[in-house]
Amino acid sequence: MTDTTQQPISIDGPIRLLGIETSCDETAASVVESGRKIISNIVASQVDIHAQYGGIYPEVASRQHIITIYPIVEQALQDAHITLDDVDGIAVTRGPGLSGSLVVGLNTAKGLALANQLPIIGINHLEAHIYSAWLDHPERRTEDDPKFPLLALIVSGGHTELALMTDHLEYQRLGGTLDDAAGEAFDKIARLLGLDYPGGPAIQQAAIEGNERAFSFPRAWLENTWDFSFSGLKTAVLREVRRLEETNLPLPINDIAASFQAAVVDVLVNKTLFAAREFKAKDILVAGGVSANQLLRTRFEENDEFTVHIPPLVLCTDNAAMISGAGYYRFIAGQRDELDIDALPNWPLSEI
Ligand code: KG4
Ligand code: ZN
């Protein structure tokens, strides 16, 4: 069984961690120094493979990870001009994610750790998305690091989570989606409109030519809770599409995409700002694949109450730099995991 030791230790000099990420459809490895400096960051996306199925095919994903993982790790080390002798540990995604995919990254990390006598640190993928905001990058928008108490919104293909971070590694979950995750809603509506997978970028692209006021789709505010729901919106779009199809006129895809995107963004932005006021947060942090959405970024940036930390586009979607980044904070807190740790496909942020 898992036996995780956690004892703060004192450290001099930079800490260099190899990060490995295989939770979904990206095979990724990275070397990061002290949770901040990206030395190398390699991502092999399986998007083209899954696009033909219109979504992720779990067996195909894990087989692809098996084929790609070692060359990707090699490349991350080569790009960093180092070998495993020069790293202090291996941070690896333990969950949440697809179990068959997680196991590939975990087993790789365990094998490398054993062969090179390195510690491994199992990382929660949602926590890693959060730590992408601490990474240095030429396109980083905020000079200062996020300040606590920090209101964090994580919006990805599998999650929509609102949490208050009182300090490093300290989370109080406020709410999350009751049904579809924000990214999942983008993916499903894109599919309905005949757009490509993944749906988020495709909807964003279609929306550029559309009028967001063409359709007034519902916003589920779920007042008195910090939860979200996108199923009513999804049904409303579906109904509208079916109704329009009966007219035999061409489907106004751009207008539907723009109106749908506006509805999702409206709820995400307003609820997050409201929560930040309510919990007296100093800053806001937005991360995860959907935080790559241009309208979401613009709407957050337009607020004049809070500094909003949103990672550069390349660090919003899945990558391993964020795994090494979160790994650093876990490493300096003393976390070292045993080599028999299991994948945790449903690991909530509140239970790290
Ligand atoms: O964080 P991520 O790469 O993987 C998960 O951890 O799930 O997020 C992927 C999700 C997909 O649902 C994708 O459609 C969405 O992020 N996404 C976007 C955009 N880019 C990616 N959603 C809206 N607008 C975008 N530009
Ligand atoms: Zn993710």
CSV table of C-alpha atoms and ligand atoms in Angstrom, one decimal:
chain,number,residue,atom,x,y,z
A,1,MET,CA,0.0,0.0,0.0
A,2,THR,CA,0.9,3.6,-0.3
A,3,ASP,CA,3.3,4.9,2.3
A,4,THR,CA,3.9,8.6,1.7
A,5,THR,CA,6.4,10.3,3.9
A,6,GLN,CA,6.1,14.0,4.4
A,7,GLN,CA,8.8,15.8,6.3
A,8,PRO,CA,10.0,19.3,5.4
A,9,ILE,CA,13.7,19.3,4.5
A,10,SER,CA,16.2,22.1,4.1
A,11,ILE,CA,17.6,22.5,0.6
A,12,ASP,CA,20.4,24.6,-0.9
A,13,GLY,CA,20.7,25.3,-4.6
A,14,PRO,CA,18.2,24.7,-7.4
A,15,ILE,CA,16.1,21.5,-7.3
A,16,ARG,CA,15.8,19.9,-10.7
A,17,LEU,CA,12.9,17.6,-11.4
A,18,LEU,CA,11.9,15.4,-14.3
A,19,GLY,CA,8.2,15.6,-14.9
A,20,ILE,CA,6.1,13.0,-16.6
A,21,GLU,CA,2.5,13.4,-17.7
A,22,THR,CA,0.3,10.8,-19.4
A,23,SER,CA,-3.2,11.3,-17.8
A,24,CYS,CA,-5.1,11.9,-21.0
A,25,ASP,CA,-4.1,12.2,-24.7
A,26,GLU,CA,-0.8,14.1,-24.3
A,27,THR,CA,2.5,12.2,-23.7
A,28,ALA,CA,4.7,14.8,-22.0
A,29,ALA,CA,8.1,15.1,-20.2
A,30,SER,CA,9.9,18.1,-18.9
A,31,VAL,CA,12.8,19.3,-16.8
A,32,VAL,CA,12.1,22.2,-14.5
A,33,GLU,CA,14.3,23.9,-11.9
A,34,SER,CA,12.8,24.9,-8.6
A,35,GLY,CA,9.2,25.0,-9.8
A,36,ARG,CA,9.9,28.0,-12.0
A,37,LYS,CA,12.5,27.6,-14.7
A,38,ILE,CA,11.6,25.4,-17.6
A,39,ILE,CA,14.7,23.7,-19.0
A,40,SER,CA,12.9,21.5,-21.4
A,41,ASN,CA,9.3,20.8,-22.2
A,42,ILE,CA,8.2,18.1,-24.7
A,43,VAL,CA,4.6,17.4,-25.5
A,44,ALA,CA,3.5,14.7,-28.0
A,45,SER,CA,-0.2,15.2,-28.7
A,46,GLN,CA,-2.4,12.4,-29.8
A,47,VAL,CA,-5.0,14.8,-31.0
A,48,ASP,CA,-4.7,13.8,-34.7
A,49,ILE,CA,-5.2,10.1,-33.7
A,50,HIS,CA,-8.3,10.8,-31.6
A,51,ALA,CA,-9.8,13.3,-34.0
A,52,GLN,CA,-10.9,10.5,-36.3
A,53,TYR,CA,-13.0,9.1,-33.5
A,54,GLY,CA,-14.4,12.5,-32.5
A,55,GLY,CA,-13.1,12.0,-28.9
A,56,ILE,CA,-10.6,10.2,-26.8
A,57,TYR,CA,-10.4,6.4,-27.2
A,58,PRO,CA,-8.9,5.2,-23.9
A,59,GLU,CA,-7.2,2.0,-25.3
A,60,VAL,CA,-5.7,3.9,-28.2
A,61,ALA,CA,-4.5,6.5,-25.8
A,62,SER,CA,-2.6,4.1,-23.5
A,63,ARG,CA,-1.1,2.2,-26.4
A,64,GLN,CA,0.1,5.4,-27.9
A,65,HIS,CA,1.6,6.5,-24.5
A,66,ILE,CA,3.5,3.2,-24.4
A,67,ILE,CA,5.0,3.8,-27.8
A,68,THR,CA,5.9,7.5,-27.1
A,69,ILE,CA,6.9,7.8,-23.5
A,70,TYR,CA,10.5,6.7,-23.5
A,71,PRO,CA,11.5,8.7,-26.6
A,72,ILE,CA,9.8,11.7,-25.0
A,73,VAL,CA,11.6,11.4,-21.7
A,74,GLU,CA,14.9,10.9,-23.7
A,75,GLN,CA,14.2,14.1,-25.6
A,76,ALA,CA,13.3,16.1,-22.5
A,77,LEU,CA,16.7,15.1,-21.0
A,78,GLN,CA,18.6,15.7,-24.2
A,79,ASP,CA,17.0,19.2,-24.7
A,80,ALA,CA,18.0,20.0,-21.1
A,81,HIS,CA,21.6,18.7,-21.8
A,82,ILE,CA,21.4,16.5,-18.8
A,83,THR,CA,21.1,12.8,-17.8
A,84,LEU,CA,19.1,11.3,-14.9
A,85,ASP,CA,22.3,11.7,-12.8
A,86,ASP,CA,21.6,15.4,-12.8
A,87,VAL,CA,18.0,15.4,-11.5
A,88,ASP,CA,16.8,15.3,-7.9
A,89,GLY,CA,13.7,13.4,-8.5
A,90,ILE,CA,10.8,12.4,-10.8
A,91,ALA,CA,7.4,14.0,-10.5
A,92,VAL,CA,4.7,12.0,-12.2
A,93,THR,CA,0.9,12.4,-12.6
A,94,ARG,CA,-0.9,10.0,-10.4
A,95,GLY,CA,-4.5,11.2,-11.2
A,96,PRO,CA,-7.1,12.2,-12.0
A,97,GLY,CA,-7.2,10.8,-15.6
A,98,LEU,CA,-7.7,7.7,-17.6
A,99,SER,CA,-6.4,4.7,-15.6
A,100,GLY,CA,-4.7,2.9,-18.6
A,101,SER,CA,-2.9,6.1,-19.5
A,102,LEU,CA,-1.9,7.1,-16.0
A,103,VAL,CA,-0.3,3.7,-15.4
A,104,VAL,CA,2.0,4.1,-18.4
A,105,GLY,CA,3.5,7.3,-16.9
A,106,LEU,CA,3.6,5.9,-13.4
A,107,ASN,CA,5.4,2.7,-14.5
A,108,THR,CA,7.9,4.6,-16.5
A,109,ALA,CA,8.6,6.9,-13.5
A,110,LYS,CA,9.0,3.9,-11.2
A,111,GLY,CA,11.3,2.1,-13.5
A,112,LEU,CA,13.5,5.2,-14.0
A,113,ALA,CA,13.5,6.0,-10.3
A,114,LEU,CA,14.5,2.4,-9.3
A,115,ALA,CA,17.2,2.2,-11.9
A,116,ASN,CA,18.7,5.6,-10.9
A,117,GLN,CA,17.9,5.6,-7.2
A,118,LEU,CA,15.7,8.7,-7.5
A,119,PRO,CA,12.7,9.6,-5.4
A,120,ILE,CA,9.3,9.8,-7.1
A,121,ILE,CA,6.6,12.3,-6.2
A,122,GLY,CA,3.0,11.4,-7.3
A,123,ILE,CA,1.2,14.5,-8.5
A,124,ASN,CA,-2.4,15.5,-8.7
A,125,HIS,CA,-3.1,16.8,-12.3
A,126,LEU,CA,-5.4,19.5,-11.1
A,127,GLU,CA,-2.8,20.8,-8.6
A,128,ALA,CA,-0.3,20.8,-11.5
A,129,HIS,CA,-2.6,22.9,-13.7
A,130,ILE,CA,-2.6,25.5,-10.8
A,131,TYR,CA,1.2,25.4,-10.5
A,132,SER,CA,1.5,26.2,-14.2
A,133,ALA,CA,0.9,29.8,-13.1
A,134,TRP,CA,4.3,29.9,-11.3
A,135,LEU,CA,6.3,28.8,-14.2
A,136,ASP,CA,8.5,31.4,-16.0
A,137,HIS,CA,7.8,31.9,-19.6
A,138,PRO,CA,8.4,34.7,-22.2
A,139,GLU,CA,4.6,35.0,-22.6
A,140,ARG,CA,3.8,35.1,-18.9
A,141,ARG,CA,1.5,38.0,-18.3
A,142,THR,CA,2.0,38.7,-14.6
A,143,GLU,CA,5.4,39.6,-13.2
A,144,ASP,CA,4.5,38.7,-9.6
A,145,ASP,CA,3.6,35.2,-8.4
A,146,PRO,CA,0.0,34.6,-7.4
A,147,LYS,CA,-0.8,35.8,-3.9
A,148,PHE,CA,-2.7,34.0,-1.1
A,149,PRO,CA,-5.5,33.7,-0.3
A,150,LEU,CA,-5.9,32.9,-4.0
A,151,LEU,CA,-9.2,32.0,-5.7
A,152,ALA,CA,-8.4,29.3,-8.3
A,153,LEU,CA,-10.7,28.2,-11.2
A,154,ILE,CA,-9.6,25.0,-12.9
A,155,VAL,CA,-11.3,24.4,-16.2
A,156,SER,CA,-10.3,21.5,-18.3
A,157,GLY,CA,-11.7,18.6,-20.4
A,158,GLY,CA,-12.6,16.6,-17.3
A,159,HIS,CA,-13.0,19.3,-14.5
A,160,THR,CA,-14.5,22.6,-13.5
A,161,GLU,CA,-13.3,23.3,-10.0
A,162,LEU,CA,-13.4,26.4,-7.8
A,163,ALA,CA,-11.1,26.4,-4.9
A,164,LEU,CA,-9.6,28.8,-2.3
A,165,MET,CA,-5.9,28.4,-1.9
A,166,THR,CA,-4.8,29.7,1.5
A,167,ASP,CA,-1.1,28.8,1.0
A,168,HIS,CA,1.0,26.6,-1.1
A,169,LEU,CA,-0.6,23.1,-1.3
A,170,GLU,CA,-3.5,24.2,0.8
A,171,TYR,CA,-6.9,23.9,-0.9
A,172,GLN,CA,-10.5,24.5,0.2
A,173,ARG,CA,-12.8,23.3,-2.4
A,174,LEU,CA,-15.7,25.6,-2.9
A,175,GLY,CA,-17.6,23.9,-5.8
A,176,GLY,CA,-17.4,22.3,-9.1
A,177,THR,CA,-19.5,21.1,-12.0
A,178,LEU,CA,-22.6,19.0,-11.2
A,179,ASP,CA,-22.6,17.5,-14.7
A,180,ASP,CA,-20.3,18.2,-17.7
A,181,ALA,CA,-16.9,19.9,-17.3
A,182,ALA,CA,-16.5,23.2,-19.2
A,183,GLY,CA,-14.2,21.6,-21.7
A,184,GLU,CA,-16.4,18.6,-22.1
A,185,ALA,CA,-19.3,21.0,-22.9
A,186,PHE,CA,-17.2,22.7,-25.6
A,187,ASP,CA,-16.2,19.3,-27.0
A,188,LYS,CA,-19.8,18.0,-27.1
A,189,ILE,CA,-21.3,21.1,-28.7
A,190,ALA,CA,-18.5,21.2,-31.3
A,191,ARG,CA,-19.4,17.6,-32.2
A,192,LEU,CA,-23.1,18.6,-32.5
A,193,LEU,CA,-22.1,21.4,-34.9
A,194,GLY,CA,-19.9,19.1,-36.9
A,195,LEU,CA,-16.7,20.8,-35.8
A,196,ASP,CA,-13.4,19.1,-35.1
A,197,TYR,CA,-12.1,17.6,-31.9
A,198,PRO,CA,-10.9,19.1,-29.6
A,199,GLY,CA,-14.0,21.3,-29.5
A,200,GLY,CA,-12.7,24.3,-27.5
A,201,PRO,CA,-10.4,25.7,-30.2
A,202,ALA,CA,-12.9,24.8,-32.9
A,203,ILE,CA,-15.8,26.6,-31.2
A,204,GLN,CA,-13.5,29.6,-30.5
A,205,GLN,CA,-12.5,29.8,-34.2
A,206,ALA,CA,-16.1,29.5,-35.4
A,207,ALA,CA,-17.2,32.1,-32.9
A,208,ILE,CA,-14.9,34.7,-34.4
A,209,GLU,CA,-17.3,35.1,-37.3
A,210,GLY,CA,-20.4,34.8,-35.1
A,211,ASN,CA,-22.8,37.0,-33.2
A,212,GLU,CA,-22.9,36.1,-29.5
A,213,ARG,CA,-26.2,37.8,-29.1
A,214,ALA,CA,-27.9,35.8,-31.9
A,215,PHE,CA,-29.2,33.2,-29.4
A,216,SER,CA,-29.8,33.8,-25.7
A,217,PHE,CA,-28.8,30.5,-24.3
A,218,PRO,CA,-29.4,29.9,-20.5
A,219,ARG,CA,-26.8,30.6,-17.8
A,220,ALA,CA,-27.2,28.3,-14.8
A,221,TRP,CA,-26.1,30.6,-11.9
A,222,LEU,CA,-26.9,28.0,-9.2
A,223,GLU,CA,-27.2,30.8,-6.7
A,224,ASN,CA,-26.1,30.1,-3.1
A,225,THR,CA,-23.7,27.5,-4.2
A,226,TRP,CA,-20.2,27.6,-5.9
A,227,ASP,CA,-21.2,24.8,-8.2
A,228,PHE,CA,-21.6,24.9,-12.0
A,229,SER,CA,-23.9,23.1,-14.4
A,230,PHE,CA,-23.6,23.0,-18.2
A,231,SER,CA,-26.2,20.3,-19.0
A,232,GLY,CA,-29.2,22.8,-19.3
A,233,LEU,CA,-27.1,24.9,-21.7
A,234,LYS,CA,-26.2,21.8,-23.7
A,235,THR,CA,-29.8,20.8,-24.0
A,236,ALA,CA,-30.8,24.3,-25.0
A,237,VAL,CA,-28.2,24.3,-27.8
A,238,LEU,CA,-29.3,20.8,-28.9
A,239,ARG,CA,-33.0,21.9,-29.1
A,240,GLU,CA,-32.1,25.0,-31.1
A,241,VAL,CA,-30.0,23.0,-33.5
A,242,ARG,CA,-32.9,20.4,-34.0
A,243,ARG,CA,-35.4,23.2,-34.5
A,244,LEU,CA,-33.2,25.0,-37.0
A,245,GLU,CA,-32.5,21.7,-38.9
A,246,GLU,CA,-36.2,21.4,-39.5
A,247,THR,CA,-36.2,24.7,-41.4
A,248,ASN,CA,-33.8,23.2,-43.9
A,249,LEU,CA,-31.8,26.4,-43.9
A,250,PRO,CA,-28.1,26.2,-43.4
A,251,LEU,CA,-27.2,26.0,-39.7
A,252,PRO,CA,-25.8,29.3,-38.4
A,253,ILE,CA,-22.8,27.5,-36.9
A,254,ASN,CA,-20.8,30.7,-36.2
A,255,ASP,CA,-23.7,32.4,-34.3
A,256,ILE,CA,-24.5,29.2,-32.3
A,257,ALA,CA,-20.8,28.8,-31.4
A,258,ALA,CA,-20.4,32.4,-30.4
A,259,SER,CA,-23.6,32.4,-28.3
A,260,PHE,CA,-22.7,29.1,-26.6
A,261,GLN,CA,-19.2,30.3,-25.8
A,262,ALA,CA,-20.5,33.6,-24.4
A,263,ALA,CA,-22.9,31.7,-22.1
A,264,VAL,CA,-20.1,29.4,-20.7
A,265,VAL,CA,-17.7,32.3,-20.2
A,266,ASP,CA,-20.3,34.5,-18.6
A,267,VAL,CA,-20.9,32.0,-15.8
A,268,LEU,CA,-17.3,31.1,-15.3
A,269,VAL,CA,-16.1,34.7,-15.1
A,270,ASN,CA,-18.9,36.1,-13.0
A,271,LYS,CA,-19.0,33.2,-10.4
A,272,THR,CA,-15.2,33.3,-10.0
A,273,LEU,CA,-15.2,37.1,-9.5
A,274,PHE,CA,-18.1,36.8,-7.0
A,275,ALA,CA,-16.3,34.1,-5.1
A,276,ALA,CA,-13.1,36.1,-5.0
A,277,ARG,CA,-14.9,39.0,-3.4
A,278,GLU,CA,-16.8,36.8,-1.0
A,279,PHE,CA,-13.7,35.0,0.2
A,280,LYS,CA,-11.6,38.2,0.2
A,281,ALA,CA,-9.0,36.7,-2.2
A,282,LYS,CA,-6.0,38.8,-3.1
A,283,ASP,CA,-5.6,37.3,-6.6
A,284,ILE,CA,-7.4,35.0,-9.0
A,285,LEU,CA,-5.8,32.1,-10.9
A,286,VAL,CA,-7.4,30.4,-13.9
A,287,ALA,CA,-5.8,27.3,-15.4
A,288,GLY,CA,-6.6,24.1,-17.4
A,289,GLY,CA,-7.3,23.7,-21.1
A,290,VAL,CA,-10.3,26.0,-21.3
A,291,SER,CA,-8.2,28.8,-19.9
A,292,ALA,CA,-6.7,29.0,-23.4
A,293,ASN,CA,-10.0,30.4,-24.5
A,294,GLN,CA,-9.5,34.0,-25.8
A,295,LEU,CA,-12.9,35.3,-24.7
A,296,LEU,CA,-12.4,33.9,-21.2
A,297,ARG,CA,-9.0,35.5,-20.9
A,298,THR,CA,-10.2,38.8,-22.2
A,299,ARG,CA,-13.2,38.9,-19.9
A,300,PHE,CA,-11.0,38.1,-16.9
A,301,GLU,CA,-8.5,40.7,-17.9
A,302,GLU,CA,-11.1,43.4,-18.2
A,303,ASN,CA,-11.9,43.2,-14.5
A,304,ASP,CA,-10.3,46.0,-12.5
A,305,GLU,CA,-10.6,44.5,-9.0
A,306,PHE,CA,-8.2,41.5,-9.1
A,307,THR,CA,-5.0,40.5,-10.7
A,308,VAL,CA,-5.8,37.4,-12.7
A,309,HIS,CA,-3.0,34.9,-13.3
A,310,ILE,CA,-3.6,32.8,-16.5
A,311,PRO,CA,-0.7,30.8,-17.8
A,312,PRO,CA,0.6,31.4,-21.3
A,313,LEU,CA,-1.3,29.4,-24.0
A,314,VAL,CA,1.2,26.6,-24.3
A,315,LEU,CA,1.0,25.9,-20.5
A,316,CYS,CA,-2.8,25.9,-20.3
A,317,THR,CA,-3.3,22.6,-22.0
A,318,ASP,CA,-1.7,19.4,-20.7
A,319,ASN,CA,2.1,19.5,-20.3
A,320,ALA,CA,4.7,18.0,-18.0
A,321,ALA,CA,6.3,21.3,-17.0
A,322,MET,CA,3.4,21.9,-14.7
A,323,ILE,CA,3.9,18.4,-13.2
A,324,SER,CA,7.5,19.3,-12.4
A,325,GLY,CA,6.4,22.7,-11.1
A,326,ALA,CA,3.9,21.2,-8.6
A,327,GLY,CA,6.4,18.5,-7.9
A,328,TYR,CA,8.9,21.1,-6.6
A,329,TYR,CA,6.5,22.4,-4.0
A,330,ARG,CA,5.7,18.8,-2.9
A,331,PHE,CA,9.4,18.0,-2.9
A,332,ILE,CA,10.4,20.9,-0.6
A,333,ALA,CA,7.5,20.0,1.6
A,334,GLY,CA,9.2,16.6,2.0
A,335,GLN,CA,6.9,14.4,-0.1
A,336,ARG,CA,8.5,11.2,-1.3
A,337,ASP,CA,6.3,8.4,-2.5
A,338,GLU,CA,6.9,4.6,-2.4
A,339,LEU,CA,7.5,2.8,-5.6
A,340,ASP,CA,4.2,0.9,-5.3
A,341,ILE,CA,1.9,3.9,-5.5
A,342,ASP,CA,-1.2,3.3,-7.6
A,343,ALA,CA,-2.9,5.5,-10.2
A,344,LEU,CA,-5.8,7.4,-8.7
A,345,PRO,CA,-8.2,8.0,-11.7
A,346,ASN,CA,-10.7,9.9,-9.6
A,347,TRP,CA,-8.4,11.9,-7.3
A,348,PRO,CA,-10.2,15.1,-6.2
A,349,LEU,CA,-8.2,18.2,-5.4
A,350,SER,CA,-9.7,18.3,-1.9
A,351,GLU,CA,-8.3,14.9,-1.1
A,352,ILE,CA,-4.6,15.4,-1.9
B,1,KG4,O1,-6.3,20.6,-19.5
B,1,KG4,P1,-6.6,19.9,-20.8
B,1,KG4,O2,-5.6,20.0,-21.9
B,1,KG4,O3,-6.9,18.4,-20.5
B,1,KG4,C1,-7.6,17.9,-19.4
B,1,KG4,O4,-6.9,17.9,-18.3
B,1,KG4,O5,-8.8,17.6,-19.6
B,1,KG4,O6,-8.0,20.4,-21.3
B,1,KG4,C2,-8.5,20.0,-22.5
B,1,KG4,C3,-9.9,20.7,-22.7
B,1,KG4,C4,-10.6,20.2,-23.9
B,1,KG4,O7,-12.0,20.0,-23.5
B,1,KG4,C5,-10.6,21.3,-24.9
B,1,KG4,O8,-11.7,21.4,-25.8
B,1,KG4,C6,-10.4,22.5,-24.0
B,1,KG4,O9,-9.6,22.1,-23.0
B,1,KG4,N1,-9.8,23.7,-24.7
B,1,KG4,C7,-10.5,24.9,-24.9
B,1,KG4,C8,-9.6,25.7,-25.7
B,1,KG4,N2,-8.5,25.0,-25.9
B,1,KG4,C9,-8.6,23.8,-25.3
B,1,KG4,N3,-11.7,25.2,-24.6
B,1,KG4,C10,-12.1,26.5,-25.0
B,1,KG4,N4,-11.4,27.3,-25.7
B,1,KG4,C11,-10.1,27.0,-26.1
B,1,KG4,N5,-9.4,27.8,-26.8
B,2,ZN,ZN,-5.4,18.9,-17.8
